[in-house]
Coordinates of C-alpha atoms in Angstrom, one line a residue:
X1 CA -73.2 22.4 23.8
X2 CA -71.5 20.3 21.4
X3 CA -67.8 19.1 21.4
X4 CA -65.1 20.0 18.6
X5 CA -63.3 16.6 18.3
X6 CA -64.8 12.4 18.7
X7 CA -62.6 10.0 19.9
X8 CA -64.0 6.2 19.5
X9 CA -61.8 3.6 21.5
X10 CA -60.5 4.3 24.7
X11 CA -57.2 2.4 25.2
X12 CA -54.2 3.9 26.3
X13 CA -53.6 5.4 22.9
X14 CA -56.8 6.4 22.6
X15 CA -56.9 8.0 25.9
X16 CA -53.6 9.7 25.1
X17 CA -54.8 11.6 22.3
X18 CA -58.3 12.4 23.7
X19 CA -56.3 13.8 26.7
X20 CA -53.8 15.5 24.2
X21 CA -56.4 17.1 22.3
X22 CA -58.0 18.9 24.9
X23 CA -55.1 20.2 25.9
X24 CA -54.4 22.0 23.0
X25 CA -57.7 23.7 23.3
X26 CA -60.7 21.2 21.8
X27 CA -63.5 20.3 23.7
X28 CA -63.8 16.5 22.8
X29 CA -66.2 13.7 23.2
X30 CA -65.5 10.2 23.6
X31 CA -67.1 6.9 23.5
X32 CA -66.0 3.2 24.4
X33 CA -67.8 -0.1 23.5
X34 CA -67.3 -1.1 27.5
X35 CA -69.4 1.3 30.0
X36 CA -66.9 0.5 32.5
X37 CA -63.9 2.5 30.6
X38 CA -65.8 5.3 30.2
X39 CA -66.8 5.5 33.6
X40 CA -62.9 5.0 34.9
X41 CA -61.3 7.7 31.9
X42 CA -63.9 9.8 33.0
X43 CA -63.3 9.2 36.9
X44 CA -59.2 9.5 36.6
X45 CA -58.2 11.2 34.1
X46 CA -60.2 13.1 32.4
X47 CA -61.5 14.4 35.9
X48 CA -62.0 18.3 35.6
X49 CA -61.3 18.6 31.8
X50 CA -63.8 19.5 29.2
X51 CA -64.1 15.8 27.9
X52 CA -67.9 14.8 27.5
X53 CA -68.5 10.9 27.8
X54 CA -71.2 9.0 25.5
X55 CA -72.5 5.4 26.0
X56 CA -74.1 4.5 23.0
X57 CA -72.6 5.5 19.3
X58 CA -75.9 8.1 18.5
X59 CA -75.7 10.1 21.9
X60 CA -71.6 10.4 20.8
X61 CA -72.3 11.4 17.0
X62 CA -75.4 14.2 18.8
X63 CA -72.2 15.4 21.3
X64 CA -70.4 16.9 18.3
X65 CA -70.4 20.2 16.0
X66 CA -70.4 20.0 12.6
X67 CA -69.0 18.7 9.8
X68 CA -68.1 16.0 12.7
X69 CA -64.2 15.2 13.3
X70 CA -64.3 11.7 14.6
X71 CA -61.2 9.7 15.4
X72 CA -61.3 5.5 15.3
X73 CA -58.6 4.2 18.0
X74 CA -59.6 0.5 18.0
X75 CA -58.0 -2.6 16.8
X76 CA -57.3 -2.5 13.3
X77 CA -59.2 -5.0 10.8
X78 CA -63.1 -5.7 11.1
X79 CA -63.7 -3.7 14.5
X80 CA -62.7 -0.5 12.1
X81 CA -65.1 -1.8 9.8
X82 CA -67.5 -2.0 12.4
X83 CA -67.4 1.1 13.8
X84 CA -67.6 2.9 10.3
X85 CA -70.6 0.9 9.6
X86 CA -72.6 1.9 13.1
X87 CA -71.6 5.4 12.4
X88 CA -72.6 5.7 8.2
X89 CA -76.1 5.9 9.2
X90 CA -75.5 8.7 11.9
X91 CA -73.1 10.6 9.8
X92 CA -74.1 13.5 7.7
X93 CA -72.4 14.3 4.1
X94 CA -68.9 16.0 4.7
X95 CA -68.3 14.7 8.1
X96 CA -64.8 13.2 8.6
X97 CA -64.3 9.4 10.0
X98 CA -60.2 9.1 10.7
X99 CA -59.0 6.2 11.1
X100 CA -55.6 6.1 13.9
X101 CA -54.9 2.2 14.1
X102 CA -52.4 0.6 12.8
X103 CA -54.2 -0.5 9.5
X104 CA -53.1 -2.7 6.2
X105 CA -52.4 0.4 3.9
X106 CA -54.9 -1.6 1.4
X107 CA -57.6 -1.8 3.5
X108 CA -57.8 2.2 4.2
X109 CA -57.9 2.6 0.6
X110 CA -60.5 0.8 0.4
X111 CA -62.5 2.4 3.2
X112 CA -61.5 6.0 1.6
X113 CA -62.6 5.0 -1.7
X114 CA -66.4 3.7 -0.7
X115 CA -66.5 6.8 2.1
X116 CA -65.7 9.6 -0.2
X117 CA -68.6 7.8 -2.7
X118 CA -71.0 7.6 0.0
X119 CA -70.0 11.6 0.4
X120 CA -68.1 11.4 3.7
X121 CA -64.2 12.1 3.7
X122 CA -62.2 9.8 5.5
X123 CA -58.7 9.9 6.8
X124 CA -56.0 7.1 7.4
X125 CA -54.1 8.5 9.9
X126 CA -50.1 6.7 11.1
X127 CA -49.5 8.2 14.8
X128 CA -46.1 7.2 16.2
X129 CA -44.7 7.8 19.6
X130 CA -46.6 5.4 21.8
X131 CA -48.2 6.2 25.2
X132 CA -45.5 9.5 25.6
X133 CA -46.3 10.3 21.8
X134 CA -49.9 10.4 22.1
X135 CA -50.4 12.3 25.0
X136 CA -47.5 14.8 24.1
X137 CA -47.0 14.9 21.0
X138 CA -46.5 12.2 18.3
X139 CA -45.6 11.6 14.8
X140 CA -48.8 12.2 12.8
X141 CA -48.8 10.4 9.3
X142 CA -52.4 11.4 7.8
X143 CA -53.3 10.0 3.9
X144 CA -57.1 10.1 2.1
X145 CA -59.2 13.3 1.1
X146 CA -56.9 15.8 0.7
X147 CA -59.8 18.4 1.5
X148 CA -60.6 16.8 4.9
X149 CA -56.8 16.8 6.0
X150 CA -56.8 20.5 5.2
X151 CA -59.7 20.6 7.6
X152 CA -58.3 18.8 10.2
X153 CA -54.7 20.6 9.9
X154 CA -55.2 23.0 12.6
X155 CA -56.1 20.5 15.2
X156 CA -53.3 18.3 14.3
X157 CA -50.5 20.7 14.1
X158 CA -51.4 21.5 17.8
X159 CA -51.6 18.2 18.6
X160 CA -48.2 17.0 17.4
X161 CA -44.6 16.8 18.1
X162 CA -43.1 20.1 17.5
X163 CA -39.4 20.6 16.2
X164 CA -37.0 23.1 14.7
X165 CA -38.8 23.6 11.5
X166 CA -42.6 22.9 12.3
X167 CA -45.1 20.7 13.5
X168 CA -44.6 16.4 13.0
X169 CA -47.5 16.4 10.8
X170 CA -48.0 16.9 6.8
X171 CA -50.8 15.5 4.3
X172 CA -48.9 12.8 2.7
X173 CA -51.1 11.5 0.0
X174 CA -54.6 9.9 -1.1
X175 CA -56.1 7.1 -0.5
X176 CA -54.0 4.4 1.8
X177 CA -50.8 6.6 2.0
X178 CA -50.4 7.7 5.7
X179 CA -50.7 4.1 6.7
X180 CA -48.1 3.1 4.3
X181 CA -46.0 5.5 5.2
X182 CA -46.8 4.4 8.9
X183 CA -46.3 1.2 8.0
X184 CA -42.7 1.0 6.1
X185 CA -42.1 3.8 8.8
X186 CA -42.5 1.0 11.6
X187 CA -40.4 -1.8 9.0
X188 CA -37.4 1.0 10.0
X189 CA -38.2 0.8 13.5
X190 CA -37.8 -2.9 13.5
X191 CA -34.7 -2.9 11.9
X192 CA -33.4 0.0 13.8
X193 CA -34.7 -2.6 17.0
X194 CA -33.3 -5.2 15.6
X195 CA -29.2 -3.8 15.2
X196 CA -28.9 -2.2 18.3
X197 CA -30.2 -5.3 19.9
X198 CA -26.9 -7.3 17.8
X199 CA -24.9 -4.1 19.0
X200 CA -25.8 -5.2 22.7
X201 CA -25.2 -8.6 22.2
X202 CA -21.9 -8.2 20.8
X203 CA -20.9 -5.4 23.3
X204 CA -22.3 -8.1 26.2
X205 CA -21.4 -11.5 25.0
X206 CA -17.7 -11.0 23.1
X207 CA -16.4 -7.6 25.1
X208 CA -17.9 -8.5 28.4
X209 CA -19.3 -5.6 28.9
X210 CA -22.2 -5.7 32.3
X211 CA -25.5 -3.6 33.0
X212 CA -23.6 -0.5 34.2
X213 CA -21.1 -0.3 31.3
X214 CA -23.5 -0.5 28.6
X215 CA -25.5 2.1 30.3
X216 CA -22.5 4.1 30.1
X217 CA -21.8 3.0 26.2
X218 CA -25.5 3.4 25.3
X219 CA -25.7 7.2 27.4
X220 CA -22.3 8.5 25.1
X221 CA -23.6 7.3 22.0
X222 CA -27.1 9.2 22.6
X223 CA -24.5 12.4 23.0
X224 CA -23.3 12.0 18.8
X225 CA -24.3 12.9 16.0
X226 CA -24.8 9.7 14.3
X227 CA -26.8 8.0 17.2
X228 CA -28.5 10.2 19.0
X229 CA -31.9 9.3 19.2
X230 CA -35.4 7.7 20.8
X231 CA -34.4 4.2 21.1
X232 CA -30.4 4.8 21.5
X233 CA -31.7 6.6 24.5
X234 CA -34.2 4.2 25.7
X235 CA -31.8 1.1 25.2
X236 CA -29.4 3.5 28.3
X237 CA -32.1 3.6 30.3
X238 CA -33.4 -0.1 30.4
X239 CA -30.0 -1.4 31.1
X240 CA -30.0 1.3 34.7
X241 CA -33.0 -1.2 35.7
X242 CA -32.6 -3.3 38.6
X243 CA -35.1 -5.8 39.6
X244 CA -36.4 -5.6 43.0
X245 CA -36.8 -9.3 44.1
X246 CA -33.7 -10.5 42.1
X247 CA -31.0 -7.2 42.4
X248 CA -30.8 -8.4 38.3
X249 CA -30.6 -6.2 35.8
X250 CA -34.5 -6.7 34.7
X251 CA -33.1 -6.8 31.4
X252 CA -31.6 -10.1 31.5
X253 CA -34.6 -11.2 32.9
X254 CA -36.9 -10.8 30.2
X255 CA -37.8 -13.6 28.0
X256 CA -35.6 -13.4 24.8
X257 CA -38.9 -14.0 22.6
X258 CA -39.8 -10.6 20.7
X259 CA -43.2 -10.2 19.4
X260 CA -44.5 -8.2 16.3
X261 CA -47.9 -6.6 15.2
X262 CA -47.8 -7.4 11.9
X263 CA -46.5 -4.1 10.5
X264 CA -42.9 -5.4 10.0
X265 CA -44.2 -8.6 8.1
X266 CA -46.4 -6.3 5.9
X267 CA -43.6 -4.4 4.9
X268 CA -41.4 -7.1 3.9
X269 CA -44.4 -8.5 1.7
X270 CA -45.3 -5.3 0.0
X271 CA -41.1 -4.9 -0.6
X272 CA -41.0 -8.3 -2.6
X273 CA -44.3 -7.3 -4.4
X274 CA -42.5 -4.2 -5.6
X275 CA -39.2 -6.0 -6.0
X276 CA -37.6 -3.5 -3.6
X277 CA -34.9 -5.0 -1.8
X278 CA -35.3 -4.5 2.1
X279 CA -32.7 -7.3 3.8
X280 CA -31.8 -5.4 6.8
X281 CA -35.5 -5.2 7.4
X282 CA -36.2 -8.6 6.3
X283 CA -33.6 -9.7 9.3
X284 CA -34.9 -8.2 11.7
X285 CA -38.3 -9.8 10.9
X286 CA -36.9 -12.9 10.5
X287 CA -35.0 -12.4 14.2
X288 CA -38.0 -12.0 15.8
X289 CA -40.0 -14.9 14.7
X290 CA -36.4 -16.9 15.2
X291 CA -36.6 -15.7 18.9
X292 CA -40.0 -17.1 19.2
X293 CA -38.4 -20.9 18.6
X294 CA -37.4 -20.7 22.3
X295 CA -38.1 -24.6 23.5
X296 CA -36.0 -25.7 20.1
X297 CA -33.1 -23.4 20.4
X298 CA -32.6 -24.3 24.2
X299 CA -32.6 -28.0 23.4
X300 CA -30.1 -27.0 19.8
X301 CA -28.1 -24.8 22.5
X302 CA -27.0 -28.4 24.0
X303 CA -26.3 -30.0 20.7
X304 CA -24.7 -27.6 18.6
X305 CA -21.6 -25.8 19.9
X306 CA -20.2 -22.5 19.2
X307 CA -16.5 -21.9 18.4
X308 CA -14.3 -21.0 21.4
X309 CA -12.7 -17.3 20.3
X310 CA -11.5 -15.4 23.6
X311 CA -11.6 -11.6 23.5
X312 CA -8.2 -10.4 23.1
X313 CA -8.6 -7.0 21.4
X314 CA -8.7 -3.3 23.1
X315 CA -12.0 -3.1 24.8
X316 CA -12.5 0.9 24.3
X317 CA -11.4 0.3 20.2
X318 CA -13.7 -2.2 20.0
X319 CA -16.7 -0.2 21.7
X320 CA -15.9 2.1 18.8
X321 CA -15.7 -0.4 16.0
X322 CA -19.5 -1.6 17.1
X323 CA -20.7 2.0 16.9
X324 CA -19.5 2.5 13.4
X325 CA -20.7 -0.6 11.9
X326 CA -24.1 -0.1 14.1
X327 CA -24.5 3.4 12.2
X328 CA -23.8 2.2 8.9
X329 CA -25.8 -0.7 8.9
X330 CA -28.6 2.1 10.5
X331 CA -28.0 4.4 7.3
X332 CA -28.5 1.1 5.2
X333 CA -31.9 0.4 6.7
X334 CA -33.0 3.7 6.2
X335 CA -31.9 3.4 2.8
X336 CA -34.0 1.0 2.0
X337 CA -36.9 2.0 3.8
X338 CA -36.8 5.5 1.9
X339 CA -36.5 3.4 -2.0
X340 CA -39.2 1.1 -0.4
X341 CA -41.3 4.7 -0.2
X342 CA -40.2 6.2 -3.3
X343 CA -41.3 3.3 -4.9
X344 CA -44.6 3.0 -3.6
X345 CA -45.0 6.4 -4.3
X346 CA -44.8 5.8 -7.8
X347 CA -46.5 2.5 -8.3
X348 CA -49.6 3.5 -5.9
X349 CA -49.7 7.3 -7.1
X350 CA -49.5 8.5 -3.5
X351 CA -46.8 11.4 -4.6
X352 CA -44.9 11.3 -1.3
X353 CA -42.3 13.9 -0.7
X354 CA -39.3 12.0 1.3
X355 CA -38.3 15.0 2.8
X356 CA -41.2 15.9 4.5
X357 CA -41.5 11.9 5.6
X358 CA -38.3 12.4 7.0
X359 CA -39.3 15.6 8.6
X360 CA -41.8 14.5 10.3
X361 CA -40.2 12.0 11.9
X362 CA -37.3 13.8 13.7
X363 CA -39.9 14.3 16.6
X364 CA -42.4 12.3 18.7
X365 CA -41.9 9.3 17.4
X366 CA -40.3 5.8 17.9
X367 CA -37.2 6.3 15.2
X368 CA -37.3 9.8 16.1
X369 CA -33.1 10.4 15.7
X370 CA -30.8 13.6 15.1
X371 CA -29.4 12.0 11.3
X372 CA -33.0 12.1 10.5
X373 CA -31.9 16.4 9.4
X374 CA -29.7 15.0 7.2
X375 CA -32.4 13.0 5.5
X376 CA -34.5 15.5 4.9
X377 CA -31.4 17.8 3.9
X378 CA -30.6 14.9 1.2
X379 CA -34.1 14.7 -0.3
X380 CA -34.7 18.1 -0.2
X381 CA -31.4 18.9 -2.7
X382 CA -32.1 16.0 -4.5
X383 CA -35.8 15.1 -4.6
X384 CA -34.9 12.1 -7.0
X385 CA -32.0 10.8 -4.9
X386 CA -32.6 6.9 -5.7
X387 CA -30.4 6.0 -2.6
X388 CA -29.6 7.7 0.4
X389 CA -26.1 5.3 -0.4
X390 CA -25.3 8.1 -2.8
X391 CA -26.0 11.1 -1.0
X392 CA -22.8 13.1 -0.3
X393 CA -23.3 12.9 4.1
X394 CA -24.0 9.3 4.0
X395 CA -21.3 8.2 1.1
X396 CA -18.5 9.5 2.7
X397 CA -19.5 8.6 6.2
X398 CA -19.8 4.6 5.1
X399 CA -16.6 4.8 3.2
X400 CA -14.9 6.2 6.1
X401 CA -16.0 3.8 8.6
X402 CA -16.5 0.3 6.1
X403 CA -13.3 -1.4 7.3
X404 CA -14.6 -1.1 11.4
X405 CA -18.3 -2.5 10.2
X406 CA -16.7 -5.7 8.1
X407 CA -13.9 -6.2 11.2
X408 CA -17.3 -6.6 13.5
X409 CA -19.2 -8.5 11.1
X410 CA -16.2 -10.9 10.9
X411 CA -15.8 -11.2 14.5
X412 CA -19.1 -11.9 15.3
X413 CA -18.9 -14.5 12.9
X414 CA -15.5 -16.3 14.4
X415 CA -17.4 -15.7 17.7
X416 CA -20.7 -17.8 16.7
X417 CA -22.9 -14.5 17.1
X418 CA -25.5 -14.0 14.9
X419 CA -25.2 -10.1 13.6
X420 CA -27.9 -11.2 11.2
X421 CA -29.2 -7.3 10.8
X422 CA -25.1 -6.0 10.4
X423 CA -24.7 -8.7 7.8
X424 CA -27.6 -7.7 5.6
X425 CA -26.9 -4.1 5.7
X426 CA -23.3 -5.0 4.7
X427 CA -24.4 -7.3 2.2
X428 CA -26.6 -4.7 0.7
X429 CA -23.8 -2.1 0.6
X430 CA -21.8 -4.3 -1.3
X431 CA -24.4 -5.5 -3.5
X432 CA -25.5 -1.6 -4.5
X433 CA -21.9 -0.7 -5.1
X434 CA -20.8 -3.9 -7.1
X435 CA -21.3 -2.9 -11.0
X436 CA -21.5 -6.5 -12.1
X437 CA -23.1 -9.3 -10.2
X438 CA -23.3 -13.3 -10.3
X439 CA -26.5 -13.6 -11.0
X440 CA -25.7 -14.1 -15.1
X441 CA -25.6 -17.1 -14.0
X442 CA -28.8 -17.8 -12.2
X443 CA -30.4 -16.4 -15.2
X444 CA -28.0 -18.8 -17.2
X445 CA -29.8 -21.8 -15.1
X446 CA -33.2 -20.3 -15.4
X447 CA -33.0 -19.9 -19.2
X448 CA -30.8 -24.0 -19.2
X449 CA -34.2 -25.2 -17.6
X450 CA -37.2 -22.9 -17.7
X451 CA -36.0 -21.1 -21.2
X452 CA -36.7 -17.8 -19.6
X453 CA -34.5 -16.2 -21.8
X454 CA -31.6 -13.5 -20.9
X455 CA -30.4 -10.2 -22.1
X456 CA -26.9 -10.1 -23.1
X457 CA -24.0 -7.5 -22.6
X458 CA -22.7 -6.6 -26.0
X459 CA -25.9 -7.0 -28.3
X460 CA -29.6 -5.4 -27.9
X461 CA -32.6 -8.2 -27.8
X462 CA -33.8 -11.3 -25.8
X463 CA -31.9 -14.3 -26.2
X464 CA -32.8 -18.3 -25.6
X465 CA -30.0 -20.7 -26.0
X466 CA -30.4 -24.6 -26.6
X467 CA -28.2 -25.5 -23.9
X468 CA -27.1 -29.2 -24.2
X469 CA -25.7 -28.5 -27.8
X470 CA -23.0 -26.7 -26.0
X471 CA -20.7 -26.9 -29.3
X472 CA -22.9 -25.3 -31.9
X473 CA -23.0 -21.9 -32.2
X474 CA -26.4 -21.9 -33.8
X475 CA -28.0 -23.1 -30.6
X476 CA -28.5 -19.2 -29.4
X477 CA -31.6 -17.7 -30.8
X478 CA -32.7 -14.3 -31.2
X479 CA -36.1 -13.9 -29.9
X480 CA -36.4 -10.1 -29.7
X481 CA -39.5 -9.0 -32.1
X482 CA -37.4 -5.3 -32.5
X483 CA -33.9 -4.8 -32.4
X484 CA -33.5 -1.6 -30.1
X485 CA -31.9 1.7 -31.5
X486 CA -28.2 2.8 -29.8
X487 CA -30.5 5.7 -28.0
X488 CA -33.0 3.1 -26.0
X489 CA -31.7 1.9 -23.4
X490 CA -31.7 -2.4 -22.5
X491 CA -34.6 -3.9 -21.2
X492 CA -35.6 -3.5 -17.9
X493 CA -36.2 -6.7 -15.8
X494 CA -40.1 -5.5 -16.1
X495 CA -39.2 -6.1 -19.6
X496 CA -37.9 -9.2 -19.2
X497 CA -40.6 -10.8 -17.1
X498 CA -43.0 -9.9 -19.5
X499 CA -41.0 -11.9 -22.4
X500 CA -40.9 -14.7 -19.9
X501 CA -44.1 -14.8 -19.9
X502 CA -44.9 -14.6 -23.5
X503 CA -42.2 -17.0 -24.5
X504 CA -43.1 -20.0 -21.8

């Protein structure tokens, strides 16, 4: 007898999903590099379930029908290419290697492109949700050979989260876009981590709030519209924790050092590649590798003080105050993830529908929230929104509630607490709304010592000015090769680098 579905890597999330797939009704084989973890999966749990173990990588590809359905769940980098390369010569034409790590976006296009040459298909498949995801449902974010997806589709329908309007799962595009939709999906997630962490801190450290209070601030908000969701939830629950040798709340016991994966970082490179501004994202990388300077901010902690501002305010008003600004700074980190994606989809050619992105999202995965309907709803009347900032839902919420998020931003600030996430969504607000910025005159200084050149507001063309013969007007010259018609519009800053470059 042969089994329906491979699994390759037998970690927890690897375990999950092998468990999760048989549950939903395929017989699956699996296969770890260690005898031992075979042995105990098969021993505990996978005891009495139609899970067939392997111990070497030809009796596992012999265990399965085909075309063969094998799923990769080790770490990502070289061990994927590893495994790819002791299955190639096992593997017949048609069968489908997917990979479920979290890899580089690049490096699955990569592995699809040389895969579907050598005639196999190969999918790069995001899965969110962690240990509960896996086994119960997750957040499936599949990209590559549209053909082998369609393949794969009823397996993975069953096998994901289900909500309202389907199953958490859709083909998102070729080549490396399901891992970079997993990946900017995960950028989110760390800014989404990284504000309700500055929420806490301010609803602790300025309002006084303890363990039991913010248990009961945290368990309302999970109740509202706005932040009801995975890790609003999760954040009520850790603060109920007590530690048994201590009576602490375990919480304040934990190490303030965060650690990262690498997704966040990859994110914030790919966004300044693009030219895609991400800076609520970009704090909440920055805060983590900031927390990770432990030794030096102990010993700066007795050096540098902070100012002395008591809490005078309304406690209750100024719960509510932190709730607003934490939801519009969360709408402005989804805002940028979603341009990051639309981007991306246009630059890589992975024609991504945001709606669906957002769709599939609203269940088994880490950002899983109830706003997330709204997304979708935005994207799906306006498929060429350029900012979730100027959907109706999310304009009028942030209008209504900007004066509570800059009152908390401000505070924090009198208060010496770094809101570094709130500022950066607040700074990005006003930056998107302001019509004219000061950066005429960085361009000013770039063009006084680089002559980079500049575009001006009331004629077409590039301009270079001589700028230390301040009092002739002749010093400005036209460098334009083709003065533009009133119907085109200016040049773009593409445009404008690509002067640069032919002018210096």
């Amino acid at each position: 007898m042969t089994q329906s579905f491979g699994v390759i890597g037998l970690a927890v999330m690897g375990e999950n999903l092998a468990l999760n797939v048989e549950r939903n009704g395929f017989p699956v084989a699996v296969y770890n590099r260690s005898r031992e973890k075979t042995d105990a999966f098969m021993e505990h749990r996978a005891g009495g379930k139609n899970v067939k173990a392997a111990y070497t990588i030809k009796e596992f590809v012999a265990s399965l029908e085909r075309p063969r359905k094998i799923l990769i769940m080790v770490k990502a980098g070289a061990p994927v290419d590893a495994v790819i390369e002791q299955l190639k010569p096992l593997l017949d034409e048609g069968d489908i290697m997917i990979d479920g790590g979290n890899s580089l976006f690049t490096d699955t296009a990569r592995r699809a492109h040389d895969l579907e040459a050598a005639k196999f298909t190969f999918i790069g498949m995001g899965v969110s949700g962690g240990e509960e995801g896996a086994l119960n449902g997750p957040s499936l974010m599949p990209g590559g050979t549209q053909s082998a997806y369609e393949y794969l589709e009823p397996i993975l329908t069953k096998i994901a989260a289900q909500v309202e309007d389907g199953a958490c799962v859709t083909y998102i595009g070729p080549g490396g876009a399901g891992h970079y939709v997993k990946m900017v999906h995960n950028g989110i997630e760390y800014g989404d981590m990284e504000l309700i962490a500055e929420a806490y801190d301010l609803l602790k450290n300025v309002a006084g709030l303890d363990h039991n209070e913010l248990h009961d601030v945290f368990a309302e908000w999970n109740t509202t519209p706005e932040l009801d969701s995975y890790l609003i939830e999760i954040t009520a629950d850790i603060f109920k924790k007590i530690d048994g040798d201590t009576g602490m709340p375990l919480v304040e016991l934990i190490l303030d050092a965060a650690g990262q994966k690498g997704t966040g970082r990859w994110t914030v490179t790919d966004a300044l590649e693009q030219g895609v501004p991400i800076p609520t994202i970009i704090a909440a990388v920055n805060a983590r590798i900031m927390s990770s300077y432990k030794t030096e901010r102990m010993d700066a902690s007795q050096q540098l003080s902070a100012p002395s501002v008591p809490f005078m305010g309304d406690k209750k008003e100024f719960i509510n105050r932190v709730r607003d600004a934490l939801y519009c700074s969360k709408i402005c980190s989804y805002a940028q993830g979603m341009a990051l994606l639309s981007k991306a989809s246009k630059t890589y050619g992975f024609g991504l529908d945001l709606s669906e992105c957002a769709r599939i999202w609203k269940g088994g995965c880490i950002i899983k929230a109830r706003f997330l309907g709204k997304i979708q709803t935005a994207f799906i009347e306006n498929p060429d929104l350029p900012n979730l900032l100027l959907a109706p839902e999310f304009k009028q919420t942030i209008l209504d509630r900007q004066s509570a998020w800059r009152e908390i931003v401000a505070y924090a600030a009198k208060s010496g607490i770094a809101v570094p996430a709130f500022s950066a969504s607040l700074d990005y607000f006003d930056s998107y709304r302001r019509d004219r910025l000061p950066l005429n005159l960085t361009q000013a200084q770039r063009d006084y010592f680089g002559a980079h050149t500049y575009l001006r507001t009331d004629k077409d063309g590039v301009f270079h000015t001589e700028w230390t013969d301040l009092n002739e007007e002749s010093a400005t010259k036209f460098t334009a090769p083709e003065k533009l018609s009133a119907d085109q519009p200016q040049p773009t800053r593409e445009d404008v680098e690509v002067q640069e470059a032919q002018t210096t």
